[in-house]
Coordinates of N, CA and C in Angstrom, one line a residue:
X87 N 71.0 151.9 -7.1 CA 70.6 152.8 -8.1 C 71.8 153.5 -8.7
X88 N 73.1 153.8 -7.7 CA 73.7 154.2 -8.6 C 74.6 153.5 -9.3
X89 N 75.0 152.6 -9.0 CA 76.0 151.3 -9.7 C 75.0 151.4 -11.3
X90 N 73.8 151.5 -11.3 CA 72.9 151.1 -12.6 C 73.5 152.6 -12.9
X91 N 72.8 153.4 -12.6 CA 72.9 154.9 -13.7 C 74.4 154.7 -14.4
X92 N 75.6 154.8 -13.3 CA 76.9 155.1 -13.5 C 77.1 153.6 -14.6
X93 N 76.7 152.6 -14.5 CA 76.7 151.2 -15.6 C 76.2 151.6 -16.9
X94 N 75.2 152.4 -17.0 CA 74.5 152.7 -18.0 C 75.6 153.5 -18.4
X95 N 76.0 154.7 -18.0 CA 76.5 156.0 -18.7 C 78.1 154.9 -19.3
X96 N 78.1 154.1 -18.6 CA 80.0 154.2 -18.6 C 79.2 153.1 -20.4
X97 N 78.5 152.4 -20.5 CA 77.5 151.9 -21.4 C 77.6 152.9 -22.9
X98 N 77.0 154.1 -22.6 CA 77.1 154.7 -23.3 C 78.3 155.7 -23.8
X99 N 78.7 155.7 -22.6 CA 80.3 156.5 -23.1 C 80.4 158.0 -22.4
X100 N 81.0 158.4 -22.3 CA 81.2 159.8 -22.2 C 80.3 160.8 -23.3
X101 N 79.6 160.7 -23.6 CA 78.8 161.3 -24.8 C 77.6 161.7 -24.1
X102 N 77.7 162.8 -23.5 CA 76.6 163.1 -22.6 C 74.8 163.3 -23.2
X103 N 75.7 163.8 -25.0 CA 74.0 163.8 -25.4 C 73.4 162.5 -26.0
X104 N 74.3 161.5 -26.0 CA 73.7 160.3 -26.1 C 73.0 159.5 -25.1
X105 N 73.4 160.1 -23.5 CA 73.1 159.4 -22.6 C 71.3 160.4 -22.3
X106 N 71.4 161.4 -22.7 CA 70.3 162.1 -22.2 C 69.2 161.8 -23.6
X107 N 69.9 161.3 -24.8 CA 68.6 160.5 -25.8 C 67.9 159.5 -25.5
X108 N 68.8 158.6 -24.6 CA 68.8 157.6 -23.8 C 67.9 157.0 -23.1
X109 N 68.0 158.0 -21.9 CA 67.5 158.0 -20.7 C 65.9 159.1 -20.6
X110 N 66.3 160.2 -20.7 CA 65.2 161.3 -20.7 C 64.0 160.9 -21.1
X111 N 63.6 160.4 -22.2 CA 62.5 159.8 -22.5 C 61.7 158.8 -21.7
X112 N 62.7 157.9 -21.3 CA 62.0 156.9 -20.1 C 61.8 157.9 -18.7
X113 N 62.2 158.7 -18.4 CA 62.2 159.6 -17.0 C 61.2 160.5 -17.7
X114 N 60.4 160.9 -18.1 CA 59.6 161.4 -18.5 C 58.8 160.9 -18.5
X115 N 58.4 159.7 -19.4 CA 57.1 158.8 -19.1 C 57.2 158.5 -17.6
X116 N 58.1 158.4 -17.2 CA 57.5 157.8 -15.6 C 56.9 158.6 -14.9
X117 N 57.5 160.1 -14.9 CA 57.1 161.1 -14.3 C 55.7 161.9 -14.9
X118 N 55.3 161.5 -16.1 CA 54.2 161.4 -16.6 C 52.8 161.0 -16.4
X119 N 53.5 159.5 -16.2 CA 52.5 158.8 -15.1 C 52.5 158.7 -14.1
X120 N 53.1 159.4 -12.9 CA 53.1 159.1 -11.9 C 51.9 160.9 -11.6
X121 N 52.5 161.9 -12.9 CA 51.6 163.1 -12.3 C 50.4 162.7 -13.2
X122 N 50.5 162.0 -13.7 CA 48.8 161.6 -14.4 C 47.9 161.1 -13.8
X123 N 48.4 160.1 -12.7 CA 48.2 159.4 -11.6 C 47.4 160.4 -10.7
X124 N 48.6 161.1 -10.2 CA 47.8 162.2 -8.9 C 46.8 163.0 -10.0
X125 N 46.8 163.9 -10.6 CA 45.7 164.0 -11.5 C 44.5 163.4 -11.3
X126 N 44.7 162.2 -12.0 CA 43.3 161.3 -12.4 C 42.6 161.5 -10.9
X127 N 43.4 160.7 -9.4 CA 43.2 160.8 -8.3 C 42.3 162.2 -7.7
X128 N 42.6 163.4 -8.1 CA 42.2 164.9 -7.7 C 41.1 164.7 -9.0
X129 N 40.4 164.6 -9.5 CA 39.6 164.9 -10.8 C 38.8 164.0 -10.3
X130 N 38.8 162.8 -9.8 CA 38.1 161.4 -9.0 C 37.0 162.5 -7.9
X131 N 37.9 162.7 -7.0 CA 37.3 163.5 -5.5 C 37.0 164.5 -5.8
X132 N 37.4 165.7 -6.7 CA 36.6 166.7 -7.0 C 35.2 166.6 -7.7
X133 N 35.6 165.8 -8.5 CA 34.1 165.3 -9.2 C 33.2 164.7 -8.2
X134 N 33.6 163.9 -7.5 CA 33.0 162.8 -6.5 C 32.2 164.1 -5.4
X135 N 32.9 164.8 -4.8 CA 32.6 166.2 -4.1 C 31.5 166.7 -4.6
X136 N 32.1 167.2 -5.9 CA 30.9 168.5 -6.7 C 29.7 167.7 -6.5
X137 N 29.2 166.2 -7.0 CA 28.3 165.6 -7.1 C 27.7 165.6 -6.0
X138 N 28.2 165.4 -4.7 CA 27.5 165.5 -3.7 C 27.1 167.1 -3.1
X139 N 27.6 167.9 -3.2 CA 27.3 169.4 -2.8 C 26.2 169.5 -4.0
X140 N 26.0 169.3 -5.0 CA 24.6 169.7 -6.1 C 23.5 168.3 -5.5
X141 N 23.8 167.6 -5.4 CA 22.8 166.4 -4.8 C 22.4 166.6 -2.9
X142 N 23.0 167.7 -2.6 CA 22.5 168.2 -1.1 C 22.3 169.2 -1.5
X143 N 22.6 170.6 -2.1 CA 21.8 171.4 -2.6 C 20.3 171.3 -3.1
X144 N 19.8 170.1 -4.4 CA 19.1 170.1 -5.0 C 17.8 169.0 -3.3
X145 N 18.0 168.6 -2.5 CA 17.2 168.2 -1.5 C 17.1 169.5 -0.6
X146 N 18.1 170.1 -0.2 CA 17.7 171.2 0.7 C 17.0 172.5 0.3
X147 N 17.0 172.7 -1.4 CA 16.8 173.3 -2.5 C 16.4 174.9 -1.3
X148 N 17.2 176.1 -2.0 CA 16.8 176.9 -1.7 C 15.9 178.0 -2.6
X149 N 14.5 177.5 -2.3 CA 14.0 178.4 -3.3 C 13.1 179.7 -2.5

């Protein structure tokens, strides 16, 4: 991994804001989807949860 970063930069040059037009954009989508991922994952089981606590509520129904 770092033979690639330091290949890329020496690639691009010493021009540090060229390397961060570069690069930053792809490191962002990744990190995008990786927290979109855990997201989706937590929104799955919460939802999945809530549904069962109102579907045992509505049988044990407290009236």
């Amino acid at each position: 991994m770092d033979n690639l970063i330091t290949t890329k930069f020496n690639d691009v040059g010493l021009n540090i804001n060229a390397f961060i037009q570069v690069f930053v954009p792809k490191f962002s989508l990744v990190l995008g989807a990786i927290f979109g991922g855990i997201a989706l994952l937590l929104n799955t089981f919460a939802g999945r949860l809530g549904g069962r606590m109102n579907k045992i509520d509505e049988i044990i129904g407290d009236d």
